[in-house]
Short mmCIF file of C-alpha atoms in Angstrom, two decimals:
data_model
loop_
_atom_site.label_atom_id
_atom_site.label_comp_id
_atom_site.label_asym_id
_atom_site.label_seq_id
_atom_site.Cartn_x
_atom_site.Cartn_y
_atom_site.Cartn_z
CA MET A 1 87.55 -23.96 -12.61
CA ILE A 2 88.65 -26.58 -10.01
CA PHE A 3 92.22 -26.06 -11.28
CA LYS A 4 92.09 -22.33 -11.29
CA ASN A 5 90.51 -22.07 -7.81
CA ALA A 6 92.92 -24.63 -6.24
CA PHE A 7 95.88 -22.60 -7.87
CA HIS A 8 94.53 -19.32 -6.31
CA LEU A 9 94.06 -21.15 -2.97
CA LEU A 10 97.65 -22.36 -3.12
CA VAL A 11 99.02 -18.93 -3.87
CA ASP A 12 97.08 -17.26 -1.08
CA ASN A 13 98.34 -19.71 1.30
CA PHE A 14 101.89 -19.91 -0.04
CA LYS A 15 103.51 -19.55 3.46
CA LEU A 16 102.22 -23.22 4.11
CA ASN A 17 104.75 -24.21 1.57
CA TYR A 18 107.64 -23.55 3.85
CA LYS A 19 105.95 -25.66 6.78
CA MET A 20 105.32 -28.33 4.23
CA LEU A 21 109.06 -28.31 3.23
CA LEU A 22 110.23 -28.51 6.88
CA TYR A 23 107.94 -31.36 7.53
CA LYS A 24 109.02 -33.33 4.52
CA LEU A 25 112.71 -32.80 5.67
CA ILE A 26 111.92 -34.21 9.00
CA VAL A 27 110.33 -37.18 7.50
CA ALA A 28 113.15 -37.69 5.17
CA VAL A 29 115.75 -37.52 8.17
CA ILE A 30 113.73 -40.38 9.98
CA THR A 31 113.38 -42.35 6.82
CA LEU A 32 117.26 -42.05 6.20
CA ALA A 33 117.97 -43.07 9.85
CA LEU A 34 115.74 -46.12 9.36
CA CYS A 35 117.48 -47.01 6.05
CA ALA A 36 120.93 -46.71 7.65
CA ALA A 37 119.98 -48.94 10.51
CA LEU A 38 118.09 -51.56 8.70
CA LEU A 39 118.87 -51.54 4.96
CA TYR A 40 122.33 -50.18 4.64
CA PRO A 41 124.27 -53.47 5.19
CA THR A 42 122.33 -55.67 2.72
CA LEU A 43 122.14 -52.73 0.30
CA ARG A 44 125.97 -52.34 0.34
CA ALA A 45 126.34 -55.85 -0.48
CA LEU A 46 123.83 -55.78 -3.24
CA ALA A 47 125.16 -52.58 -4.76
CA SER A 48 128.74 -54.20 -4.86
CA SER A 49 127.47 -57.42 -6.61
CA THR A 50 128.37 -58.09 -10.30
CA PRO A 51 124.65 -58.47 -11.51
CA PHE A 52 123.51 -55.21 -9.79
CA ARG A 53 126.44 -53.31 -11.26
CA GLU A 54 126.01 -54.69 -14.57
CA LEU A 55 122.12 -53.85 -14.62
CA THR A 56 122.85 -50.21 -13.50
CA ASP A 57 125.53 -49.94 -16.17
CA LEU A 58 123.04 -51.21 -18.71
CA LEU A 59 120.39 -48.73 -17.69
CA GLY A 60 123.00 -45.73 -17.87
CA ALA A 61 124.04 -46.90 -21.27
CA PHE A 62 120.35 -47.05 -22.46
CA PHE A 63 119.71 -43.40 -21.70
CA LYS A 64 123.04 -42.49 -23.41
CA ALA A 65 122.02 -44.53 -26.56
CA LEU A 66 118.74 -42.70 -26.62
CA VAL A 67 120.32 -39.34 -26.73
CA SER A 68 123.15 -40.62 -29.34
CA GLY A 69 120.66 -42.51 -31.26
CA ASP A 70 122.72 -45.68 -31.12
CA THR A 71 120.16 -47.98 -32.97
CA GLY A 72 122.53 -51.04 -32.48
CA PHE A 73 122.49 -50.89 -28.83
CA LEU A 74 118.63 -50.22 -28.58
CA SER A 75 117.79 -52.99 -30.91
CA THR A 76 119.22 -55.54 -28.53
CA PHE A 77 118.32 -53.67 -25.20
CA SER A 78 115.04 -55.72 -24.57
CA GLU A 79 116.87 -58.96 -24.56
CA THR A 80 119.84 -57.66 -22.66
CA LEU A 81 117.56 -56.31 -20.12
CA GLN A 82 115.80 -59.45 -19.55
CA ALA A 83 119.03 -61.22 -19.34
CA LYS A 84 120.63 -58.86 -16.71
CA MET A 85 117.36 -59.04 -14.63
CA ALA A 86 117.46 -62.77 -14.79
CA ALA A 87 120.98 -62.66 -13.76
CA LEU A 88 120.05 -60.36 -10.83
CA LEU A 89 117.15 -62.83 -9.75
CA ALA A 90 119.51 -65.62 -9.80
CA TYR A 91 121.89 -63.76 -7.54
CA LEU A 92 118.99 -62.82 -5.18
CA GLN A 93 117.89 -66.48 -4.96
CA GLU A 94 121.33 -67.52 -3.88
CA ASN A 95 121.10 -65.02 -1.02
CA THR A 96 117.47 -65.77 -0.12
CA PRO A 97 117.64 -65.17 3.83
CA ASN A 98 119.41 -61.90 3.32
CA VAL A 99 117.17 -60.83 0.42
CA VAL A 100 114.01 -61.71 2.33
CA LEU A 101 115.12 -59.82 5.34
CA PHE A 102 116.10 -56.80 3.15
CA PHE A 103 112.62 -56.57 1.37
CA VAL A 104 110.88 -57.09 4.57
CA PHE A 105 112.87 -54.07 6.15
CA LEU A 106 112.47 -52.16 2.93
CA ALA A 107 108.60 -52.64 3.12
CA ILE A 108 108.78 -51.43 6.69
CA VAL A 109 110.82 -48.36 5.88
CA VAL A 110 108.39 -47.51 2.92
CA LEU A 111 105.30 -47.97 4.98
CA VAL A 112 106.64 -45.94 7.97
CA HIS A 113 107.78 -43.07 5.53
CA ARG A 114 104.22 -43.23 3.81
CA PHE A 115 102.53 -43.29 7.09
CA LEU A 116 104.33 -40.23 8.51
CA ASP A 117 104.12 -38.53 5.10
CA GLY A 118 100.43 -39.13 4.96
CA ILE A 119 99.71 -37.75 8.34
CA GLY A 120 101.32 -34.42 7.33
CA ASN A 121 99.29 -34.34 4.09
CA PHE A 122 96.08 -35.01 6.12
CA VAL A 123 97.05 -32.23 8.73
CA PHE A 124 97.86 -29.69 5.95
CA GLY A 125 94.46 -30.72 4.44
CA CYS A 126 92.87 -29.81 7.82
CA VAL A 127 94.69 -26.30 7.81
CA ILE A 128 93.47 -25.74 4.25
CA ASP A 129 89.81 -26.76 5.16
CA ASP A 130 90.10 -24.17 8.14
CA ARG A 131 91.31 -21.63 5.72
CA MET A 132 88.54 -22.44 3.24
CA SER A 133 85.57 -22.57 5.58
CA SER A 134 86.15 -19.49 7.81
CA TYR A 135 89.57 -17.96 6.70
CA ALA A 136 91.15 -19.10 10.03
CA ASP A 137 94.86 -19.01 10.14
CA THR A 138 95.28 -22.40 11.92
CA ARG A 139 98.80 -23.44 13.28
CA PHE A 140 100.32 -26.36 11.89
CA CYS A 141 101.41 -27.87 15.19
CA GLY A 142 98.09 -27.31 16.92
CA SER A 143 96.34 -28.78 14.22
CA TYR A 144 98.64 -31.73 14.02
CA VAL A 145 98.11 -32.46 17.75
CA SER A 146 94.39 -32.35 17.60
CA ASN A 147 93.93 -34.29 14.45
CA LEU A 148 96.52 -36.79 14.93
CA GLY A 149 94.18 -39.67 15.91
CA LYS A 150 91.95 -39.24 12.99
CA ALA A 151 94.78 -38.78 10.60
CA ALA A 152 96.56 -41.91 11.88
CA LEU A 153 93.21 -43.91 11.61
CA TRP A 154 93.05 -42.82 7.94
CA GLN A 155 96.51 -43.67 7.14
CA VAL A 156 96.04 -47.25 8.60
CA ILE A 157 93.63 -47.74 5.63
CA TYR A 158 95.15 -45.50 2.96
CA VAL A 159 98.84 -46.42 3.24
CA PRO A 160 98.60 -50.35 2.58
CA VAL A 161 95.91 -49.79 -0.06
CA THR A 162 97.99 -47.45 -2.12
CA PHE A 163 101.10 -49.23 -1.52
CA VAL A 164 99.85 -52.50 -3.05
CA TYR A 165 98.31 -50.22 -5.82
CA ASP A 166 101.57 -48.44 -6.62
CA MET A 167 103.43 -51.74 -6.59
CA LEU A 168 100.95 -53.25 -9.00
CA MET A 169 101.30 -50.31 -11.32
CA ILE A 170 104.94 -50.46 -11.38
CA ALA A 171 104.87 -54.19 -12.38
CA ILE A 172 102.33 -53.45 -15.10
CA CYS A 173 104.38 -50.49 -16.39
CA TYR A 174 107.56 -52.59 -16.47
CA ILE A 175 105.87 -55.50 -18.41
CA PHE A 176 104.38 -52.79 -20.66
CA PHE A 177 107.84 -51.32 -21.22
CA LEU A 178 109.13 -54.64 -22.38
CA VAL A 179 106.15 -55.52 -24.65
CA MET A 180 106.51 -52.25 -26.47
CA LEU A 181 110.23 -52.79 -27.04
CA SER A 182 109.39 -56.11 -28.43
CA ILE A 183 106.46 -55.31 -30.86
CA ILE A 184 107.90 -52.19 -32.43
CA SER A 185 110.66 -53.00 -34.91
CA VAL A 186 112.54 -49.72 -35.22
CA ALA A 187 114.82 -49.80 -32.07
CA ILE A 188 115.03 -45.92 -31.27
CA ILE A 189 111.15 -45.51 -32.14
CA ALA A 190 110.35 -48.42 -29.79
CA SER A 191 112.62 -46.94 -26.97
CA PHE A 192 110.93 -43.62 -27.01
CA ALA A 193 107.50 -44.95 -27.45
CA ALA A 194 108.03 -47.45 -24.65
CA LEU A 195 109.30 -44.69 -22.33
CA MET A 196 106.58 -42.31 -23.29
CA LEU A 197 103.69 -44.64 -22.83
CA SER A 198 105.11 -46.12 -19.64
CA VAL A 199 105.30 -42.61 -18.21
CA THR A 200 101.73 -41.89 -19.26
CA LEU A 201 100.54 -45.05 -17.84
CA ILE A 202 102.26 -44.26 -14.34
CA LEU A 203 100.64 -40.61 -14.42
CA ALA A 204 97.18 -42.04 -15.43
CA SER A 205 97.41 -44.60 -12.62
CA GLN A 206 98.22 -41.82 -10.06
CA ALA A 207 95.40 -39.64 -11.55
CA ILE A 208 92.92 -42.57 -11.01
CA LYS A 209 94.12 -43.14 -7.54
CA LEU A 210 93.67 -39.62 -6.66
CA THR A 211 90.33 -39.41 -8.16
CA LEU A 212 89.02 -42.50 -6.40
CA LEU A 213 90.32 -41.28 -2.98
CA ASN A 214 89.48 -37.52 -3.59
CA ASP A 215 86.49 -37.18 -1.17
CA MET A 216 87.47 -39.39 1.63
CA ALA A 217 89.73 -37.35 3.62
CA PRO A 218 87.70 -34.05 3.21
CA ALA A 219 84.62 -35.93 4.29
CA LEU A 220 86.40 -36.94 7.51
CA VAL A 221 87.89 -33.28 7.92
CA SER A 222 85.16 -30.86 6.66
CA ASP A 223 81.96 -32.84 7.36
CA LYS A 224 83.33 -34.60 10.59
CA MET A 225 82.09 -38.11 9.08
CA ARG A 226 83.10 -41.46 10.43
CA LEU A 227 85.58 -43.45 8.40
CA GLY A 228 83.04 -45.95 7.10
CA ALA A 229 80.63 -43.14 5.90
CA ALA A 230 83.57 -41.02 4.52
CA MET A 231 84.64 -44.12 2.48
CA LYS A 232 80.96 -44.84 1.29
CA LYS A 233 80.73 -41.16 0.19
CA GLY A 234 84.17 -41.31 -1.48
CA PHE A 235 83.05 -44.02 -3.88
CA SER A 236 79.76 -42.49 -4.69
CA TYR A 237 80.78 -40.97 -8.15
CA SER A 238 78.94 -40.00 -11.29
CA ARG A 239 80.63 -40.82 -14.56
CA LYS A 240 80.69 -37.00 -15.41
CA ARG A 241 82.38 -36.11 -12.21
CA PHE A 242 84.95 -38.94 -12.30
CA GLY A 243 85.82 -37.77 -15.96
CA THR A 244 86.29 -34.22 -14.75
CA LEU A 245 88.37 -35.00 -11.64
CA PHE A 246 90.55 -37.55 -13.62
CA SER A 247 91.30 -34.84 -16.25
CA THR A 248 92.02 -32.47 -13.69
CA TYR A 249 94.40 -34.62 -11.76
CA PHE A 250 96.01 -36.21 -14.90
CA ILE A 251 96.92 -32.56 -16.18
CA THR A 252 98.13 -31.62 -12.71
CA CYS A 253 100.20 -34.80 -12.56
CA VAL A 254 101.87 -33.97 -16.02
CA LEU A 255 102.60 -30.37 -15.10
CA ILE A 256 104.00 -31.39 -11.58
CA LEU A 257 106.37 -33.99 -13.42
CA CYS A 258 107.48 -31.28 -16.01
CA ILE A 259 107.96 -28.41 -13.56
CA ASN A 260 109.88 -30.55 -11.07
CA VAL A 261 112.24 -32.04 -13.77
CA LEU A 262 112.83 -28.81 -15.62
CA CYS A 263 113.44 -26.74 -12.25
CA ALA A 264 115.92 -29.57 -10.99
CA LEU A 265 117.84 -29.50 -14.20
CA ALA A 266 117.78 -25.67 -14.33
CA SER A 267 118.89 -25.15 -10.60
CA PHE A 268 120.88 -28.25 -10.12
CA GLY A 269 118.18 -29.67 -7.78
CA ALA A 270 117.82 -26.37 -5.53
CA ALA A 271 114.44 -25.38 -6.92
CA LEU A 272 113.04 -28.76 -5.57
CA LEU A 273 113.03 -27.24 -2.26
CA ILE A 274 110.14 -25.07 -3.54
CA THR A 275 108.44 -27.15 -6.11
CA VAL A 276 108.18 -30.34 -4.31
CA PRO A 277 106.22 -29.08 -1.31
CA MET A 278 103.99 -27.02 -3.77
CA SER A 279 103.09 -30.08 -5.55
CA TYR A 280 101.77 -31.69 -2.61
CA LEU A 281 99.96 -28.57 -1.60
CA MET A 282 98.52 -28.35 -5.11
CA LEU A 283 97.03 -31.84 -5.07
CA THR A 284 95.62 -31.18 -1.45
CA SER A 285 94.04 -27.91 -2.82
CA ILE A 286 92.44 -29.54 -5.69
CA GLN A 287 91.11 -32.21 -3.38
CA TYR A 288 89.36 -29.71 -1.18
CA VAL A 289 88.11 -27.33 -3.83
CA SER A 290 86.58 -30.18 -5.71
CA TYR A 291 84.96 -31.37 -2.41
CA TYR A 292 83.59 -28.09 -1.57
CA THR A 293 82.40 -27.48 -5.17
CA HIS A 294 80.62 -30.85 -5.56
CA ASN A 295 78.89 -30.39 -2.22
CA LYS A 296 77.97 -26.91 -3.01
CA LYS A 297 79.52 -25.36 -0.01
CA LYS A 298 80.96 -21.91 -0.03
CA TYR A 299 84.50 -21.28 0.74
CA PHE A 300 87.18 -18.54 0.88
CA LEU A 301 89.81 -18.28 -1.70
CA ALA A 302 91.20 -15.12 -0.38
CA GLU A 303 90.29 -12.62 2.50
CA ASP A 304 88.29 -10.63 0.00
CA ASN A 305 87.22 -13.37 -2.44
CA ILE A 306 84.60 -15.86 -1.52
CA VAL A 307 83.12 -18.57 -3.84
CA LEU A 308 79.41 -19.35 -3.49
CA PRO A 309 77.52 -22.14 -5.06
CA LYS A 310 75.34 -21.34 -7.98
CA GLY A 311 71.99 -19.96 -6.82
CA GLU A 312 73.12 -18.36 -3.60
CA LYS A 313 74.74 -15.03 -5.10
CA THR A 314 72.85 -11.92 -4.23
CA GLU A 315 73.00 -8.55 -5.44
CA GLU A 316 74.24 -7.19 -2.05
CA ASN A 317 77.26 -9.51 -1.81
CA PHE A 318 80.15 -7.43 -0.98
CA TYR A 319 82.76 -10.09 -1.91
CA ASP A 320 84.49 -10.47 -5.12
CA ASP A 321 82.78 -13.85 -5.69
CA PHE A 322 82.02 -15.74 -8.77
CA GLU A 323 79.95 -18.86 -9.94
CA LEU A 324 81.28 -22.50 -9.62
#
């Protein structure tokens, strides 16, 4: 029911998709400008180095071998990958000052990108909350200005925590990938199994993150809670609700991955201009629909379609409503 209502909410507010696209493009331009100013010189030197080129060539050959079924290459891939990674690390150690500066700048760029991106996601959540609570057609720019302080405060907490979490998950997935390659004897099966389970682990980790942080932003926006109270409320989960939300987010993450990849291949990337902002809005819609549902708050899905908590339906209800 959460997924169905969230999708209905997304469709009814589809014009937000274009505003989301414009905002993402603005953030992307700012990020690219920072990359050009801070990262490009070091990145150009790294990309032209022999260890880096050998590693990228190896990864390209790996995917070609998967398609062609080259078991001879796949059987030695794990050892070769570790050797190439060791050579790259040795190169980085020889250029420690530049590398340290590069990763410091890289962390700054990533954090700035996430901060700006997160503020936009928060404000779009505010717009969706106004739509759900009173069917108000709130302007994004006005909402951005009025909620900037609250959004920035939330991002100061959210961005560092999720950044560390995502880096940890990437490291775990890399180790898991190498372990799977080493314990399965059949090379092509090992490669496919390692990729499949690594992607599954990444999707599951994102679903866990989204589930754990689901209620915090809506509590700040919808119930006007203070940050401490919103965070406390966000972690007050029952086992049943956690399982339901995790399942919803995991399925949604799988669908988002498949739709974006298939649309990108079918349209040579053009469809991503639609599917990427839709993906963000779908996740935000799930976040607010689940919050309203759990807290037994009625909300609009459309102008003539309101959802009432169970027990509040009356025979004289003129809306096309249904039970949660």
